[in-house]
Short mmCIF file of C-alpha atoms in Angstrom, two decimals:
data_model
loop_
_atom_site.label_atom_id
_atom_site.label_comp_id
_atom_site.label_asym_id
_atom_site.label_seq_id
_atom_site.Cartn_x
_atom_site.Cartn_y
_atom_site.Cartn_z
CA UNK A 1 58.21 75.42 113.66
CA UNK A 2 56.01 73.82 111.57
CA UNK A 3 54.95 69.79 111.72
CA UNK A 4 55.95 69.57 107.57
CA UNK A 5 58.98 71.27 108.34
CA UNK A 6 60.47 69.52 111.20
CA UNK A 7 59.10 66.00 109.70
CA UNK A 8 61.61 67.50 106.76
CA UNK A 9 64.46 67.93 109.07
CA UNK A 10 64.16 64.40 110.44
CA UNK A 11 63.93 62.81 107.32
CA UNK A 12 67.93 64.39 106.57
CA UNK A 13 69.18 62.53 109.28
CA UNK A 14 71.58 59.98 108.52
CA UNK A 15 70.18 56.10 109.41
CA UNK A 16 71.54 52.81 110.78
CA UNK A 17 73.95 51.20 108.03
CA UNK A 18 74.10 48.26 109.92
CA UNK A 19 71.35 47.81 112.71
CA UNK A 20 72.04 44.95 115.35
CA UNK A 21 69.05 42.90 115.22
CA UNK A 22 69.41 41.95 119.49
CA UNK A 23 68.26 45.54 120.31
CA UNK A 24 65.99 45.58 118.37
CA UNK A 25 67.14 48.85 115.95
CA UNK A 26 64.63 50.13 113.80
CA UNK A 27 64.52 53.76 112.59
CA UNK A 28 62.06 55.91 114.03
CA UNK A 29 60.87 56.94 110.81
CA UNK A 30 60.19 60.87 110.59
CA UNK A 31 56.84 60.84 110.52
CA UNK A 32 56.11 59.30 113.72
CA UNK A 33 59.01 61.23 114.91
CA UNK A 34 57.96 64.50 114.65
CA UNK A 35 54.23 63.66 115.49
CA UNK A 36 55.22 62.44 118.80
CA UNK A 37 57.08 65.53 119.50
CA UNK A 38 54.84 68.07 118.11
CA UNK A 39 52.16 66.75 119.92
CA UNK A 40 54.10 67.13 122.86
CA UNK A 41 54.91 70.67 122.59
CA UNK A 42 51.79 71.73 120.75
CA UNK A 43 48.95 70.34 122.93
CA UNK A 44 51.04 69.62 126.44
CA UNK A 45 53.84 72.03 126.61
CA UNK A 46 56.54 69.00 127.62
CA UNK A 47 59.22 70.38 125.54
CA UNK A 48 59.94 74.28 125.04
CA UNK A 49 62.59 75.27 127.38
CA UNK A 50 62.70 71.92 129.01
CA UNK A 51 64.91 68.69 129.78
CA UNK A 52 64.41 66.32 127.80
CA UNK A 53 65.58 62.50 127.52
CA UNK A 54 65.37 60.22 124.66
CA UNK A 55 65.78 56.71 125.95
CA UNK A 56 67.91 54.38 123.27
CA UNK A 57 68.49 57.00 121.11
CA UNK A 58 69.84 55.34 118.33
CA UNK A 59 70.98 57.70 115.61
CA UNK A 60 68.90 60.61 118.24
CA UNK A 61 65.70 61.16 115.65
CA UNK A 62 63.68 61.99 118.92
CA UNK A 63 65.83 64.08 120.98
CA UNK A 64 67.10 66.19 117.79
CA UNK A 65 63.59 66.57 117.38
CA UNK A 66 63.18 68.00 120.67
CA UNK A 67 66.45 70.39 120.48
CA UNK A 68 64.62 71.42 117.56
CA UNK A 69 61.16 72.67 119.02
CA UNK A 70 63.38 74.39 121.42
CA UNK A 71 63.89 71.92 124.28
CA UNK A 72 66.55 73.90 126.70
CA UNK A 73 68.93 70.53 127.50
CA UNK A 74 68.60 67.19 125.12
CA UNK A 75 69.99 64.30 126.41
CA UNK A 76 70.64 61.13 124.45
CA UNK A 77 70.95 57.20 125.99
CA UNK A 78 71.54 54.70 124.03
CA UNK A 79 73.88 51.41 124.43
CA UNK A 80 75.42 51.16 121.34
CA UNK A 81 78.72 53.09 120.74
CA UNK A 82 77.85 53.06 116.85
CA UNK A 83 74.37 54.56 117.41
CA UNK A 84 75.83 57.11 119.74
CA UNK A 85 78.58 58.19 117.31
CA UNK A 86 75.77 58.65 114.60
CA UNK A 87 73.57 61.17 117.01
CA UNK A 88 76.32 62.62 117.52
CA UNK A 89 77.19 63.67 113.87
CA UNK A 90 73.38 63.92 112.89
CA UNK A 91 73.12 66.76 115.62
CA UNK A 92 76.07 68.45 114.47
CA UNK A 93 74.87 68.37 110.98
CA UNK A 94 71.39 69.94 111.99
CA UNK A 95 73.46 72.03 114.29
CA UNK A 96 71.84 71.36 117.59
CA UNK A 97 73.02 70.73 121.26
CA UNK A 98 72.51 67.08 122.47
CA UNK A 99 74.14 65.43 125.45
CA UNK A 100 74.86 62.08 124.93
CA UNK A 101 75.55 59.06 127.43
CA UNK A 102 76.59 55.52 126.63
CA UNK A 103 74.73 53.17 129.02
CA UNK A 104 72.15 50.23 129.49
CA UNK A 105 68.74 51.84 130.59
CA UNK A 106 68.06 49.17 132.77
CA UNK A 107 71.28 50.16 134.53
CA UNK A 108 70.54 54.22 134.89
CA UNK A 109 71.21 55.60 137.97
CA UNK A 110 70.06 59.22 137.72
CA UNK A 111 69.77 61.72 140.97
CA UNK A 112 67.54 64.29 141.38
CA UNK A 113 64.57 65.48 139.04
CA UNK A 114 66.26 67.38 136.64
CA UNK A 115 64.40 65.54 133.73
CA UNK A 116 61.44 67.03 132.94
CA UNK A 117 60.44 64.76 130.20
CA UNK A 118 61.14 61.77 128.63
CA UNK A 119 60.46 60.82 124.86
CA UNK A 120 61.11 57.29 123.57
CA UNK A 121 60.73 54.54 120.76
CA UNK A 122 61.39 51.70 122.89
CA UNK A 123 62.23 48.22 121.61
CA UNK A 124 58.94 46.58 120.93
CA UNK A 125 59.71 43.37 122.86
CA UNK A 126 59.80 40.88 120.16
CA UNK A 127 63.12 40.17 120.73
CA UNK A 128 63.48 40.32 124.33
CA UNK A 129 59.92 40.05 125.88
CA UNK A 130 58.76 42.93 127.96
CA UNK A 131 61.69 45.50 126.97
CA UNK A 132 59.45 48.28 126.22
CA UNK A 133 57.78 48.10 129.51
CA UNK A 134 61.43 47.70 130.97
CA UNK A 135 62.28 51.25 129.39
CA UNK A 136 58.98 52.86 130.05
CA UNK A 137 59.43 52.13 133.75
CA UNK A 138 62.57 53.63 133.64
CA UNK A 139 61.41 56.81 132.13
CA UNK A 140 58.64 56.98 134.42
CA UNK A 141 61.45 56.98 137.93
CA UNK A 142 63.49 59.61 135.53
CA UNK A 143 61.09 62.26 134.17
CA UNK A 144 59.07 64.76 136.10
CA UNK A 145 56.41 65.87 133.64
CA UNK A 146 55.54 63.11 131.30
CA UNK A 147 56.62 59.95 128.94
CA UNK A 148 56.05 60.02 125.13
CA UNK A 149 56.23 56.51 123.87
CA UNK A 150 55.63 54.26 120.98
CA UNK A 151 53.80 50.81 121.77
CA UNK A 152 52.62 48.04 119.14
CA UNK A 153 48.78 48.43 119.78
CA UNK A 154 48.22 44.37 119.44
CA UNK A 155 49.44 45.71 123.20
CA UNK A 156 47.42 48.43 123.91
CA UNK A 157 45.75 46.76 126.79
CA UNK A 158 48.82 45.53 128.61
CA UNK A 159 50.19 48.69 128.31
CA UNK A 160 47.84 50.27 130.04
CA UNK A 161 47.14 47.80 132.76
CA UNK A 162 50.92 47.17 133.26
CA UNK A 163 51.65 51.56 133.50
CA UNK A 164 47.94 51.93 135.46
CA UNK A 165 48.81 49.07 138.08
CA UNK A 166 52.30 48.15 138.33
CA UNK A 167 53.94 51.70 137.50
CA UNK A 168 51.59 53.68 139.47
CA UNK A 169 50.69 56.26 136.62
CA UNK A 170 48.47 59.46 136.94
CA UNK A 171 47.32 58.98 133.96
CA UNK A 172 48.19 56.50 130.73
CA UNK A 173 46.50 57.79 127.68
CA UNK A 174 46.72 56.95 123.75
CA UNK A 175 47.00 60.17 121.61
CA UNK A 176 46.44 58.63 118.62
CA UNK A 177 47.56 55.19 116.43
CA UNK A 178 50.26 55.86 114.44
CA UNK A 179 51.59 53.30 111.22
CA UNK A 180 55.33 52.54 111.60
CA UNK A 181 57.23 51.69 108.54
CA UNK A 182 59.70 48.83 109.10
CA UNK A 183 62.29 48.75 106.00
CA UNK A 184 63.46 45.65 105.31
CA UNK A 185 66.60 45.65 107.23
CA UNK A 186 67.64 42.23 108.58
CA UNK A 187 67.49 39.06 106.51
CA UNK A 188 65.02 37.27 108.28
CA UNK A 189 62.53 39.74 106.95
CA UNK A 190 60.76 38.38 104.09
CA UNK A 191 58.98 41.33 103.14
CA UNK A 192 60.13 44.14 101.30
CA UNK A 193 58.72 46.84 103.84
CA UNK A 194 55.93 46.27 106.69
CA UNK A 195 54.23 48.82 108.52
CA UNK A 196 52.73 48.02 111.71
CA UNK A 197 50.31 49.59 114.10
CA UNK A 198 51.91 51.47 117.01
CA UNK A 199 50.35 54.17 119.74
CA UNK A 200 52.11 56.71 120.83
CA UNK A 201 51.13 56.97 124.26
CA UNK A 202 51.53 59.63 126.90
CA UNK A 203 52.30 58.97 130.42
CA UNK A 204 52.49 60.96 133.38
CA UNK A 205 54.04 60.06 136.39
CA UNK A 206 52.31 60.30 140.05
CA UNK A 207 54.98 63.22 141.21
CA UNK A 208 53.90 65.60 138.26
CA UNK A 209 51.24 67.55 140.95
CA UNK A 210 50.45 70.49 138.51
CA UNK A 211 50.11 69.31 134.40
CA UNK A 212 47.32 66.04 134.53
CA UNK A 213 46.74 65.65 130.29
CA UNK A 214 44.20 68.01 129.24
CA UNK B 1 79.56 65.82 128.42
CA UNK B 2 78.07 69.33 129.94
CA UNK B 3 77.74 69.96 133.78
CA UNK B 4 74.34 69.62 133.88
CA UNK B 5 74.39 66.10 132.78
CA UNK B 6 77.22 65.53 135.70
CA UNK B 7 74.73 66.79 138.41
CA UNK B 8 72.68 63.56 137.99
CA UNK B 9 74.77 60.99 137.12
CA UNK B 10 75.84 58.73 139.51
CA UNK B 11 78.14 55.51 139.75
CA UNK B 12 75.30 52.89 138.41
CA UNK B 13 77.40 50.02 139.64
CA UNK B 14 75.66 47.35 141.76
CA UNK B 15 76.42 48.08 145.66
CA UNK B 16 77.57 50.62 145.38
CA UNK B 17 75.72 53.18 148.00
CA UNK B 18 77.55 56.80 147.87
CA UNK B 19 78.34 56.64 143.97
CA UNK B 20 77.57 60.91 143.76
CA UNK B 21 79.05 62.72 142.27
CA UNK B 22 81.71 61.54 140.43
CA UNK B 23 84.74 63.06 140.17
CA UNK B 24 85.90 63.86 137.20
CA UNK B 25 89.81 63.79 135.51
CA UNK B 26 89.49 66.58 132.65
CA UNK B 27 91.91 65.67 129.98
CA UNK B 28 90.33 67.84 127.59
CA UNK B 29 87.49 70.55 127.93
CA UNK B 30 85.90 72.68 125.47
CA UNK B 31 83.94 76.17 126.01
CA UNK B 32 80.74 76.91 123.92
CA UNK B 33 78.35 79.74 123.93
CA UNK B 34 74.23 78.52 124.58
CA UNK B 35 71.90 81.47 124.82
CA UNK B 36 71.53 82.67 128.29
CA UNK B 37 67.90 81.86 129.54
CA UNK B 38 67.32 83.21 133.16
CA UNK B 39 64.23 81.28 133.79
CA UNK B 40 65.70 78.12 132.90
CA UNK B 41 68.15 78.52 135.50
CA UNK B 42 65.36 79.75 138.38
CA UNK B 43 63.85 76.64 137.45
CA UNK B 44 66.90 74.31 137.31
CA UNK B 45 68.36 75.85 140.78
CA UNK B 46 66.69 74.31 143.16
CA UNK B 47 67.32 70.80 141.25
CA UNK B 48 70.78 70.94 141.55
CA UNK B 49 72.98 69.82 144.01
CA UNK B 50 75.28 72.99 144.18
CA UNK B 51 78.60 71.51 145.55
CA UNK B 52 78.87 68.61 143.12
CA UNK B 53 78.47 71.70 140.83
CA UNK B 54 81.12 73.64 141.98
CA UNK B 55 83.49 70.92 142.65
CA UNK B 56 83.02 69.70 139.07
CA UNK B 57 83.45 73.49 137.29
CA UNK B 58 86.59 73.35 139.40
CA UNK B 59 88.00 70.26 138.32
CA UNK B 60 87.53 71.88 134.23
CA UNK B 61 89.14 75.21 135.29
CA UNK B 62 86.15 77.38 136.37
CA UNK B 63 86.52 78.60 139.95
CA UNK B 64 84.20 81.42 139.59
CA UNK B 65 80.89 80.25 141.35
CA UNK B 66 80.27 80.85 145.19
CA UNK B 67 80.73 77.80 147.74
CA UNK B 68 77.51 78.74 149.82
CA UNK B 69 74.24 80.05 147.47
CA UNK B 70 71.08 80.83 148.91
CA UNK B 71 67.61 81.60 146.65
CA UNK B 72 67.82 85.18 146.74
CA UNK B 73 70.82 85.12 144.71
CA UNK B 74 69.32 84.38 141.35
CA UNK B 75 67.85 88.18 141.06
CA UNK B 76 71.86 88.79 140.49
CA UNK B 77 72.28 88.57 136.73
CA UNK B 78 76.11 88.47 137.52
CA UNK B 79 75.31 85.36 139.73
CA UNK B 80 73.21 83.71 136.96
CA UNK B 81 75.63 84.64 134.32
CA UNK B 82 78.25 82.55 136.11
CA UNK B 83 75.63 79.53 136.67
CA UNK B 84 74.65 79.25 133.19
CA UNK B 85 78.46 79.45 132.29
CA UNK B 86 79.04 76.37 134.42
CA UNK B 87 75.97 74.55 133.85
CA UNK B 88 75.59 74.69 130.20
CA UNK B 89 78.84 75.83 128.35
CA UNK B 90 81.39 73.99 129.39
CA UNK B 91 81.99 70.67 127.84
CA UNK B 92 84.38 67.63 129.32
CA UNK B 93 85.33 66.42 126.05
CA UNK B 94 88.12 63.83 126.71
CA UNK B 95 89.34 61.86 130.42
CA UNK B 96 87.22 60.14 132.81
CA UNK B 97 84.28 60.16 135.50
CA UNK B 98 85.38 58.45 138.54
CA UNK B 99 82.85 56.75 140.97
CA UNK B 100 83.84 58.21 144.48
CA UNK B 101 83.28 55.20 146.63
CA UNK B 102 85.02 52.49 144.14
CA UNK B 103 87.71 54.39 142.20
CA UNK B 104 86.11 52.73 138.66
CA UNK B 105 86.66 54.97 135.61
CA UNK B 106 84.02 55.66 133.18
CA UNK B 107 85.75 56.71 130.11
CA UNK B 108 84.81 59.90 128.82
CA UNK B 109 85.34 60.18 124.75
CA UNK B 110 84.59 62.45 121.99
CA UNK B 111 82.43 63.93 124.50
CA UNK B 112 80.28 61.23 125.55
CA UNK B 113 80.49 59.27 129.02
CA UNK B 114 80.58 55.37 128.94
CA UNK B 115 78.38 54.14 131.73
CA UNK B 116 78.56 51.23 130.61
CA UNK B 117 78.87 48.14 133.52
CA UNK B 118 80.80 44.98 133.29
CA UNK B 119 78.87 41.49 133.79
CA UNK B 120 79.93 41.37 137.44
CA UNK B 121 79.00 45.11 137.91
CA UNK B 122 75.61 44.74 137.45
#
């Protein structure tokens, strides 16, 4: 599949009609969206035939994006029973498989290594300080192969310290700084529509022995 | 909820030490086809723990996969028909997940499992 065609496919899926401003939901937009995942597949290999987890889901942009280049199991996470209910119509409409699970990732308690990888757009931490790094170091216990993930990169730095020291990563590396388009969705946004600079990162945990990024 | 997703779940709740697998109360399962990929499954074998497997196929009417597997079973495409059956097609879409050492019940609706903890589960 092409990038202009699955960027097309994302931007059919049905949004948030009323986000919840206390986590932090934003659309993932489906430019970014299909970027992150086409990267993934393209240069990496992380998602053909592969498990893959998308980490508060939301309305499931990423992981229908993955069931779309061909990802063997999708699984969806998110907290919100709203959200989850949306991913799950928005998959059915695009007519792809997608597990999904109602639960706090803070509180996942996964066995095994069945994930291989793990593609998220975390909540940037504005609200509640330091919840992207919360998710990312839950994605980096869960997945095998490597994280996708979108930080602001005002953060780039922390990011990378934080995933290098405290998370133990092979490797932490920025594919390439991405604009995210925040609609003006709650009232305390004075702005008609912002777009702020994000990375979208890739991360690969210490117990992936064979695929180091290229 | 697919039997895949089963084999890593576990009870989440704080304390608690032996919360795989959990046992699940099928109120309502569905059957759907996914394309049969044999190297998916190679892959995926030696990830899975086989007896939550078979216990959970049980409990949503499947008794067809063996109690004891070894490796040199997956060159049997009758073996990995019944594997991919099991771990991919069927669906718990309706009843409950039930952590083994507490009794708790996550709900299971519309297909999707409710891990969710209360405040003095966490």
């Amino acid at each position: 599949m092409k990038l202009k065609q699955l960027e097309s496919y994302l931007g059919n899926l049905d949004q948030f009609t009323d986000p919840k401003v206390e986590l932090e939901q934003y659309p993932t937009g489906p430019h970014i969206a299909s970027r992150m995942l086409f990267s993934a597949e393209n240069s990496f290999g992380d998602v053909s035939g592969k498990v893959v987890a998308d980490f508060g889901c939301g309305c499931g942009t990423l992981g229908i994006a993955a069931a779309l280049l061909d990802a063997e199991y999708a699984i969806g996470i998110d907290v919100d029973s709203d959200s989850l209910e949306l991913a799950s119509q928005n998959a059915e409409d695009l007519e792809v498989d997608m597990e999904l699970i109602q639960c706090d990732i803070n509180n996942l308690e996964w066995k095994g290594q069945i994930v291989d990888t793990v593609v998220m757009n975390p909540p940037f931490g504005t609200r509640k300080k330091g919840a992207d790094l919360d998710f990312l170091k839950m994605g980096l216990k869960v997945a095998s192969q490597a994280v996708y993930s979108f930080h602001k990169t005002s953060t780039r730095d922390h990011v990378k310290r934080t995933a290098l020291r405290n998370f133990n990563v092979r490797s932490a590396e920025v594919l390439c700084e991405l604009r995210f388009d925040v609609p003006q969705l709650y009232k305390f946004h004075k702005k008609k529509e912002v777009d702020i600079a994000v990375d979208l990162w890739r991360f690969v945990p210490q117990k992936n022995q064979e695929r180091v990024a290229k | 909820m697919r039997l895949l997703t089963h084999n890593m779940l576990s009870s989440n709740i704080k304390g608690v030490t032996n919360g795989f697998p959990l046992l699940i109360e099928a109120e309502k399962f569905i059957e759907k086809t996914v394309d049969f990929n044999p190297d998916f499954l190679k892959n995926m074998y030696p990830k899975i723990e086989w007896k939550a497997l078979v216990s959970a196929a049980t409990s949503m009417g499947y008794n067809q996969l063996p109690e004891e597997v070894e490796p040199s079973m997956l060159e049997s495409e009758e073996f990995l028909k019944k594997f991919h059956h099991a771990l991919l097609e069927l669906h718990l879409e309706e009843g409950a997940l039930i952590c083994p050492e507490t009794g708790r019940r996550f709900a299971v609706i519309k297909g999707i499992p409710n891990m969710l903890l209360h405040e003095d589960e966490v």
